[in-house]
Tab-separated table of C-alpha atoms and ligand atoms in Angstrom:
chain	number	residue	atom	x	y	z
H	4	MET	CA	9.192	82.292	249.794
H	5	ALA	CA	11.663	83.672	252.319
H	6	VAL	CA	13.901	85.530	249.881
H	7	GLU	CA	11.048	87.223	248.053
H	8	GLN	CA	9.431	88.183	251.334
H	9	ALA	CA	12.698	89.641	252.556
H	10	LEU	CA	13.299	91.522	249.325
H	11	GLU	CA	9.750	92.888	249.337
H	12	GLN	CA	10.383	94.251	252.786
H	13	GLY	CA	13.631	95.687	251.477
H	14	VAL	CA	15.711	93.434	253.732
H	15	GLU	CA	18.667	92.023	251.934
H	16	GLN	CA	20.656	91.470	255.079
H	17	VAL	CA	19.244	88.742	257.219
H	18	VAL	CA	21.941	89.100	259.878
H	19	GLU	CA	24.051	92.100	260.623
H	20	THR	CA	26.321	92.362	263.641
H	21	ARG	CA	28.325	95.454	264.410
H	22	ASN	CA	31.404	95.232	266.601
H	23	MET	CA	30.064	92.259	268.522
H	24	VAL	CA	32.098	91.455	271.635
H	25	LYS	CA	31.509	88.523	273.979
H	26	ARG	CA	33.747	87.731	276.936
H	27	TYR	CA	33.839	84.820	279.347
H	28	GLY	CA	35.512	86.440	282.356
H	29	ASP	CA	38.781	87.889	281.045
H	30	MET	CA	38.731	85.774	277.901
H	31	VAL	CA	37.462	87.502	274.777
H	32	ALA	CA	35.638	84.787	272.815
H	33	VAL	CA	34.220	87.091	270.125
H	34	ASP	CA	36.310	90.152	269.482
H	35	ASN	CA	34.681	93.041	267.679
H	36	ALA	CA	33.095	90.904	264.978
H	37	SER	CA	31.050	92.613	262.278
H	38	LEU	CA	29.225	90.050	260.170
H	39	THR	CA	26.718	90.449	257.368
H	40	VAL	CA	24.641	87.539	256.118
H	41	ARG	CA	22.696	88.207	252.932
H	42	SER	CA	19.309	86.849	252.110
H	43	GLY	CA	19.340	83.475	250.347
H	44	GLU	CA	23.012	82.665	250.788
H	45	ILE	CA	24.949	79.946	252.548
H	46	PHE	CA	27.234	81.903	254.818
H	47	GLY	CA	30.239	79.986	256.127
H	48	LEU	CA	31.794	80.680	259.496
H	49	LEU	CA	35.147	78.939	259.301
H	50	GLY	CA	37.612	78.710	262.148
H	51	PRO	CA	39.684	76.296	264.221
H	52	ASN	CA	38.594	74.928	267.618
H	53	GLY	CA	37.954	77.719	270.067
H	54	ALA	CA	37.759	80.416	267.369
H	55	GLY	CA	34.438	81.661	268.752
H	56	LYS	CA	32.019	80.197	266.195
H	57	THR	CA	29.555	78.723	268.698
H	58	THR	CA	29.715	81.814	270.890
H	59	ALA	CA	28.931	84.072	267.927
H	60	ILE	CA	26.006	81.856	266.982
H	61	LYS	CA	24.644	81.850	270.529
H	62	VAL	CA	24.535	85.629	270.429
H	63	LEU	CA	22.601	85.514	267.141
H	64	LEU	CA	20.139	83.110	268.723
H	65	GLY	CA	19.670	85.252	271.810
H	66	LEU	CA	21.157	82.549	274.058
H	67	LEU	CA	23.978	84.860	275.140
H	68	SER	CA	23.929	88.636	275.270
H	69	PRO	CA	26.922	90.442	273.840
H	70	ASP	CA	29.076	92.596	276.136
H	71	SER	CA	28.983	95.267	273.474
H	72	GLY	CA	28.004	95.729	269.868
H	73	GLU	CA	24.704	95.393	268.063
H	74	VAL	CA	22.803	92.636	266.345
H	75	GLU	CA	20.162	93.111	263.660
H	76	LEU	CA	18.045	90.247	262.378
H	77	PHE	CA	15.794	90.595	259.327
H	78	GLY	CA	16.466	94.307	259.391
H	79	GLU	CA	15.347	94.783	262.993
H	80	ARG	CA	17.373	95.422	266.118
H	81	PHE	CA	17.640	92.189	268.147
H	82	ARG	CA	18.218	92.398	271.890
H	83	GLY	CA	17.977	88.674	272.492
H	84	ASP	CA	14.372	88.225	273.574
H	85	GLU	CA	12.187	89.278	270.625
H	86	LEU	CA	10.107	86.153	270.072
H	87	SER	CA	8.858	87.341	266.690
H	88	LEU	CA	12.473	87.348	265.433
H	89	LYS	CA	13.459	84.139	267.214
H	90	ALA	CA	10.556	82.308	265.575
H	91	ARG	CA	12.040	83.035	262.146
H	92	MET	CA	15.250	81.158	262.997
H	93	GLY	CA	16.044	77.473	263.283
H	94	VAL	CA	19.124	75.967	264.858
H	95	VAL	CA	21.042	72.742	264.501
H	96	PRO	CA	23.262	72.890	267.599
H	97	GLN	CA	26.809	71.553	267.754
H	98	HIS	CA	25.761	68.991	270.355
H	99	LEU	CA	22.710	66.899	269.542
H	100	ALA	CA	19.447	68.129	270.981
H	101	ILE	CA	17.005	65.280	270.501
H	102	LEU	CA	14.994	63.259	272.960
H	103	GLU	CA	16.290	59.709	272.910
H	104	ASP	CA	13.138	58.186	274.394
H	105	LEU	CA	10.742	59.636	271.853
H	106	SER	CA	10.458	58.212	268.343
H	107	ALA	CA	11.848	60.211	265.431
H	108	GLU	CA	8.351	61.396	264.578
H	109	GLU	CA	7.459	62.290	268.174
H	110	ASN	CA	10.674	64.304	268.405
H	111	LEU	CA	9.668	66.387	265.418
H	112	ARG	CA	6.144	66.860	266.745
H	113	PHE	CA	7.645	68.040	270.026
H	114	PHE	CA	9.933	70.610	268.388
H	115	GLY	CA	7.207	71.749	266.010
H	116	ARG	CA	4.839	72.379	268.928
H	117	LEU	CA	7.513	74.408	270.709
H	118	TYR	CA	7.267	76.824	267.807
H	119	GLY	CA	3.491	76.829	267.853
H	120	VAL	CA	2.880	74.539	264.862
H	121	ARG	CA	-0.235	72.442	265.550
H	122	GLY	CA	-2.859	70.118	264.115
H	123	GLU	CA	-2.847	69.017	260.507
H	124	LEU	CA	-0.144	71.497	259.579
H	125	LEU	CA	2.126	69.918	262.187
H	126	SER	CA	1.525	66.414	260.817
H	127	ARG	CA	2.221	67.565	257.289
H	128	ARG	CA	5.392	69.447	258.203
H	129	VAL	CA	6.687	66.529	260.286
H	130	GLY	CA	6.141	64.207	257.309
H	131	GLU	CA	7.925	66.612	254.974
H	132	ALA	CA	10.858	67.077	257.346
H	133	LEU	CA	11.288	63.303	257.783
H	134	ASP	CA	11.165	62.874	254.032
H	135	PHE	CA	13.661	65.640	253.499
H	136	VAL	CA	16.291	64.038	255.733
H	137	GLY	CA	15.571	60.522	254.469
H	138	LEU	CA	14.166	59.152	257.738
H	139	SER	CA	10.529	58.486	256.786
H	140	GLU	CA	10.939	54.749	257.020
H	141	ARG	CA	12.440	54.989	260.490
H	142	ARG	CA	9.846	57.448	261.795
H	143	ARG	CA	8.539	55.146	264.516
H	144	GLU	CA	11.952	54.142	265.876
H	145	LEU	CA	13.743	55.588	268.873
H	146	PRO	CA	16.781	57.682	267.987
H	147	LYS	CA	18.879	55.847	270.571
H	148	LYS	CA	19.008	53.045	268.018
H	149	PHE	CA	20.164	55.422	265.259
H	150	SER	CA	23.690	55.877	263.924
H	151	GLY	CA	25.412	59.206	264.607
H	152	GLY	CA	24.609	60.358	261.093
H	153	MET	CA	20.922	59.525	261.416
H	154	LYS	CA	20.715	61.375	264.729
H	155	ARG	CA	22.254	64.411	263.061
H	156	ARG	CA	19.733	64.213	260.255
H	157	LEU	CA	16.915	63.998	262.783
H	158	ASN	CA	18.362	67.038	264.523
H	159	ILE	CA	18.307	68.913	261.220
H	160	ALA	CA	14.689	67.893	260.628
H	161	ALA	CA	13.811	69.200	264.099
H	162	ALA	CA	15.107	72.625	263.094
H	163	LEU	CA	12.946	72.672	259.957
H	164	VAL	CA	9.430	71.817	261.155
H	165	HIS	CA	8.537	75.480	261.776
H	166	GLN	CA	10.002	76.453	258.368
H	167	PRO	CA	12.543	79.032	259.499
H	168	GLU	CA	13.786	81.706	257.103
H	169	LEU	CA	17.243	81.558	258.644
H	170	LEU	CA	18.828	78.223	259.560
H	171	ILE	CA	21.910	78.221	261.749
H	172	MET	CA	23.961	75.032	261.663
H	173	ASP	CA	26.857	74.546	264.065
H	174	GLU	CA	29.312	71.949	262.729
H	175	PRO	CA	26.536	69.613	261.590
H	176	THR	CA	28.836	67.011	260.069
H	177	VAL	CA	31.358	66.409	262.838
H	178	GLY	CA	31.934	62.757	263.623
H	179	ILE	CA	29.559	61.178	261.136
H	180	ASP	CA	29.910	58.748	258.250
H	181	PRO	CA	30.681	60.068	254.734
H	182	GLN	CA	27.281	59.022	253.389
H	183	SER	CA	25.342	61.022	255.968
H	184	ARG	CA	27.782	63.864	255.512
H	185	ASN	CA	27.079	64.051	251.785
H	186	HIS	CA	23.373	63.761	252.449
H	187	ILE	CA	23.583	66.725	254.810
H	188	LEU	CA	25.607	68.857	252.396
H	189	GLU	CA	23.111	68.109	249.614
H	190	SER	CA	20.238	69.005	251.952
H	191	VAL	CA	21.838	72.335	252.787
H	192	ARG	CA	22.116	73.143	249.081
H	193	ALA	CA	18.497	72.122	248.543
H	194	LEU	CA	17.369	74.416	251.371
H	195	ARG	CA	19.167	77.329	249.753
H	196	GLU	CA	17.488	76.512	246.431
H	197	GLY	CA	14.189	76.756	248.322
H	198	GLY	CA	15.096	80.288	249.399
H	199	MET	CA	16.372	79.713	252.919
H	200	THR	CA	19.330	81.653	254.311
H	201	ILE	CA	21.890	79.454	256.046
H	202	VAL	CA	24.710	80.168	258.473
H	203	TYR	CA	27.028	77.188	258.430
H	204	THR	CA	29.924	76.833	260.848
H	205	SER	CA	32.714	74.378	260.369
H	206	HIS	CA	36.404	73.870	260.796
H	207	TYR	CA	36.475	71.750	257.634
H	208	MET	CA	37.830	73.898	254.877
H	209	GLU	CA	36.652	71.493	252.155
H	210	GLU	CA	33.042	71.629	253.312
H	211	VAL	CA	32.888	75.352	253.585
H	212	SER	CA	34.570	75.612	250.230
H	213	SER	CA	32.086	73.277	248.553
H	214	ILE	CA	28.813	74.763	249.809
H	215	CYS	CA	29.280	78.345	250.981
H	216	ASP	CA	28.620	81.419	248.866
H	217	ARG	CA	30.517	83.681	251.219
H	218	ILE	CA	32.906	82.912	254.015
H	219	VAL	CA	34.157	84.603	257.139
H	220	ILE	CA	37.300	83.224	258.722
H	221	LEU	CA	37.368	83.611	262.497
H	222	ASP	CA	40.478	83.228	264.611
H	223	HIS	CA	40.696	83.983	268.338
H	224	GLY	CA	37.274	85.595	268.045
H	225	ARG	CA	38.347	88.029	265.354
H	226	VAL	CA	37.241	88.188	261.747
H	227	ILE	CA	40.517	87.808	259.897
H	228	ALA	CA	39.113	87.568	256.368
H	229	SER	CA	35.791	87.574	254.549
H	230	GLY	CA	34.527	87.202	251.013
H	231	SER	CA	33.773	84.506	248.471
H	232	GLU	CA	36.300	81.690	248.299
H	233	GLU	CA	37.593	83.113	245.034
H	234	GLU	CA	38.109	86.531	246.576
H	235	LEU	CA	39.833	85.102	249.624
H	236	VAL	CA	42.177	82.956	247.589
H	237	ARG	CA	42.998	85.805	245.242
H	238	PHE	CA	43.792	87.849	248.317
H	239	VAL	CA	46.719	85.620	249.322
H	240	GLU	CA	48.036	85.380	245.765
H	241	ARG	CA	50.046	82.317	246.571
H	242	GLU	CA	51.593	80.390	243.750
H	243	GLU	CA	50.473	77.139	242.267
H	244	ARG	CA	52.536	74.077	242.904
H	245	ILE	CA	52.873	71.896	239.821
H	246	SER	CA	54.565	68.546	240.056
H	247	LEU	CA	55.504	66.546	236.975
H	248	SER	CA	56.545	62.946	237.123
H	249	LEU	CA	58.737	62.040	234.126
H	250	ASN	CA	60.158	58.842	232.645
H	251	ARG	CA	63.622	60.464	232.793
H	252	VAL	CA	65.095	63.886	233.575
H	253	PHE	CA	68.043	65.766	232.053
H	254	PRO	CA	69.582	68.849	233.689
H	255	ALA	CA	68.786	70.800	230.509
H	256	VAL	CA	65.055	70.163	231.054
H	257	VAL	CA	65.167	71.690	234.514
H	258	GLU	CA	67.121	74.693	233.230
H	259	GLU	CA	64.630	75.189	230.430
H	260	LEU	CA	61.588	75.021	232.697
H	261	GLU	CA	63.171	77.423	235.166
H	262	LYS	CA	63.332	80.041	232.430
H	263	MET	CA	59.669	79.792	231.451
H	264	PRO	CA	57.664	82.962	232.133
H	265	GLY	CA	55.645	82.671	235.337
H	266	VAL	CA	57.923	80.094	236.949
H	267	VAL	CA	59.168	81.231	240.342
H	268	GLN	CA	61.045	78.138	241.351
H	269	CYS	CA	61.935	74.768	239.838
H	270	GLU	CA	63.282	71.800	241.754
H	271	GLN	CA	64.208	68.316	240.721
H	272	ASN	CA	63.747	65.315	242.932
H	273	GLU	CA	64.890	62.192	241.082
H	274	ARG	CA	62.332	61.828	238.274
H	275	GLU	CA	59.944	64.399	239.667
H	276	ILE	CA	60.068	68.107	238.887
H	277	VAL	CA	58.268	70.542	241.179
H	278	LEU	CA	57.478	74.011	239.861
H	279	MET	CA	56.135	76.973	241.791
H	280	ALA	CA	54.424	79.404	239.453
H	281	GLY	CA	52.130	82.424	239.650
H	282	ALA	CA	48.444	81.474	239.718
H	283	ASN	CA	47.101	80.634	236.232
H	284	GLN	CA	50.327	81.651	234.519
H	285	LEU	CA	51.435	78.313	233.141
H	286	ARG	CA	49.637	76.055	230.711
H	287	LEU	CA	50.149	72.387	231.265
H	288	SER	CA	50.247	71.820	227.510
H	289	ARG	CA	53.200	74.247	227.218
H	290	LEU	CA	55.049	72.407	229.960
H	291	ILE	CA	54.489	69.050	228.331
H	292	GLU	CA	55.696	70.438	224.989
H	293	GLN	CA	58.914	71.728	226.584
H	294	VAL	CA	59.604	68.457	228.302
H	295	SER	CA	58.851	66.369	225.200
H	296	ALA	CA	61.215	68.530	223.125
H	297	HIS	CA	64.011	67.032	225.260
H	298	GLY	CA	62.842	63.489	224.655
H	299	CYS	CA	61.250	63.080	228.111
H	300	GLU	CA	57.738	61.882	228.704
H	301	VAL	CA	55.313	63.228	231.340
H	302	LEU	CA	53.867	60.244	233.207
H	303	SER	CA	51.653	62.288	235.481
H	304	ALA	CA	51.035	65.901	236.420
H	305	ASN	CA	49.507	67.389	239.527
H	306	VAL	CA	48.493	71.002	240.081
H	307	GLU	CA	47.711	72.307	243.556
H	308	ARG	CA	45.954	75.636	243.673
H	309	PRO	CA	45.889	77.845	246.762
H	310	THR	CA	42.975	77.015	249.066
H	311	LEU	CA	41.229	78.485	252.093
H	312	GLU	CA	43.889	76.634	254.070
H	313	SER	CA	46.577	78.795	252.410
H	314	VAL	CA	44.554	81.900	253.286
H	315	PHE	CA	44.479	80.890	256.935
H	316	LEU	CA	48.143	79.928	256.925
H	317	THR	CA	49.184	83.189	255.303
H	318	LEU	CA	47.205	85.303	257.751
H	319	THR	CA	47.963	83.451	260.983
H	320	GLY	CA	51.123	81.466	260.312
H	321	ARG	CA	49.239	78.425	261.628
H	322	SER	CA	47.421	75.577	259.996
H	323	LEU	CA	43.634	75.450	260.213
H	324	ARG	CA	43.872	71.800	261.199
H	325	ASP	CA	45.989	72.360	264.324
C	403	LIG	N1	30.785	78.788	278.753
C	403	LIG	C1	32.063	79.124	278.591
C	403	LIG	N2	32.793	79.593	279.621
C	403	LIG	C2	34.078	79.960	279.473
C	403	LIG	N3	34.743	79.898	278.308
C	403	LIG	C3	34.072	79.451	277.239
C	403	LIG	C4	32.710	79.030	277.315
C	403	LIG	N4	32.309	78.622	276.092
C	403	LIG	C5	33.377	78.771	275.292
C	403	LIG	N5	34.436	79.263	275.962
C	403	LIG	C6	35.746	79.601	275.389
C	403	LIG	O1	35.539	80.603	274.408
C	403	LIG	C7	36.346	80.368	273.260
C	403	LIG	C8	35.457	80.229	272.035
C	403	LIG	O2	34.695	79.054	272.194
C	403	LIG	P1	33.613	78.592	271.128
C	403	LIG	O3	32.943	77.385	271.676
C	403	LIG	O4	32.769	79.745	270.775
C	403	LIG	O5	34.546	78.234	269.890
C	403	LIG	P2	34.226	77.363	268.577
C	403	LIG	O6	34.828	78.114	267.454
C	403	LIG	O7	32.792	77.053	268.524
C	403	LIG	O8	35.091	76.057	268.838
C	403	LIG	P3	34.794	74.507	268.422
C	403	LIG	O9	35.238	74.374	267.015
C	403	LIG	O10	35.664	73.758	269.361
C	403	LIG	O11	33.348	74.253	268.621
C	403	LIG	C9	37.165	79.131	273.573
C	403	LIG	O12	38.416	79.534	274.047
C	403	LIG	C10	36.364	78.441	274.665
C	403	LIG	O13	37.220	77.701	275.507
C	404	LIG	MG1	31.750	75.328	268.464
């Protein structure tokens, strides 16, 4: 198993970049990025369009050489052409890389052979990869007849035939149906359970939040924050927004709520009350008690906690979705 192997060799860091810089002409696409990916984790690279995610990944894959900085893979210095290190990685590129005129199965055989997998082992691995992405029954069909989601899944299978220890996925769920998207997210989790290390790039905060163990937020090529989601959210310390919808509201209720410990702000909007409060400082049951004491009834309550989006907003003043 990949993790055990790595730990035996004393390698806990599968990827380590130090001060990686990559320019296109005058434009700095990756700006002094130091990244550490640990063995067995799903590492999220989150950033808006043009943040430098694909460029960073291309350097890790040896497809681009950095202008300065160092890259280590599996504990060894990587200069971009060490085949022994490249063979331990798999990639699901942002833009599909499958051959439309070969069947699903022939595609996987092709990619497997590129990595030197042959004979019976190749047949077995191709079967397993098709099974894993749920395409066994369509193995003999041409991908040009597939939906976008199925093509993506085939592309993922193609990256798995040689059983990489490190899988790099560049926005693998963009533009596909929700069912395929869920299938892909589940597959990524399953791969981690099997011991694989995964680098997952996305500009979807929800995705990164649901599957990644640790996250780096990139903006204009720079690492602006890194840590687990919990750590990142704690870092911005933004308040919770609690909205209560009531059957009726008296001014005294608003005054009372305003005075509760932890409440930073309290606003009334017809029969809705919106409270801003320090994270985890208010209990909903206490709020409901207060409101009921005035003869009002809570019809519904909604609590919004700070998210990765708030982290990005706090640090850049812009929305991740721009
Ligand atoms: N081959 C290239 N030549 C010149 N500029 C490039 C090239 N590739 C990317 N860029 C620029 O480098 C910056 C980073 O691009 P990159 O593709 O790495 O970002 P990204 O985070 O992957 O974005 P997206 O979410 O759109 O895929 C962008 O400003 C982009 O326009
Ligand atoms: Mg990209």
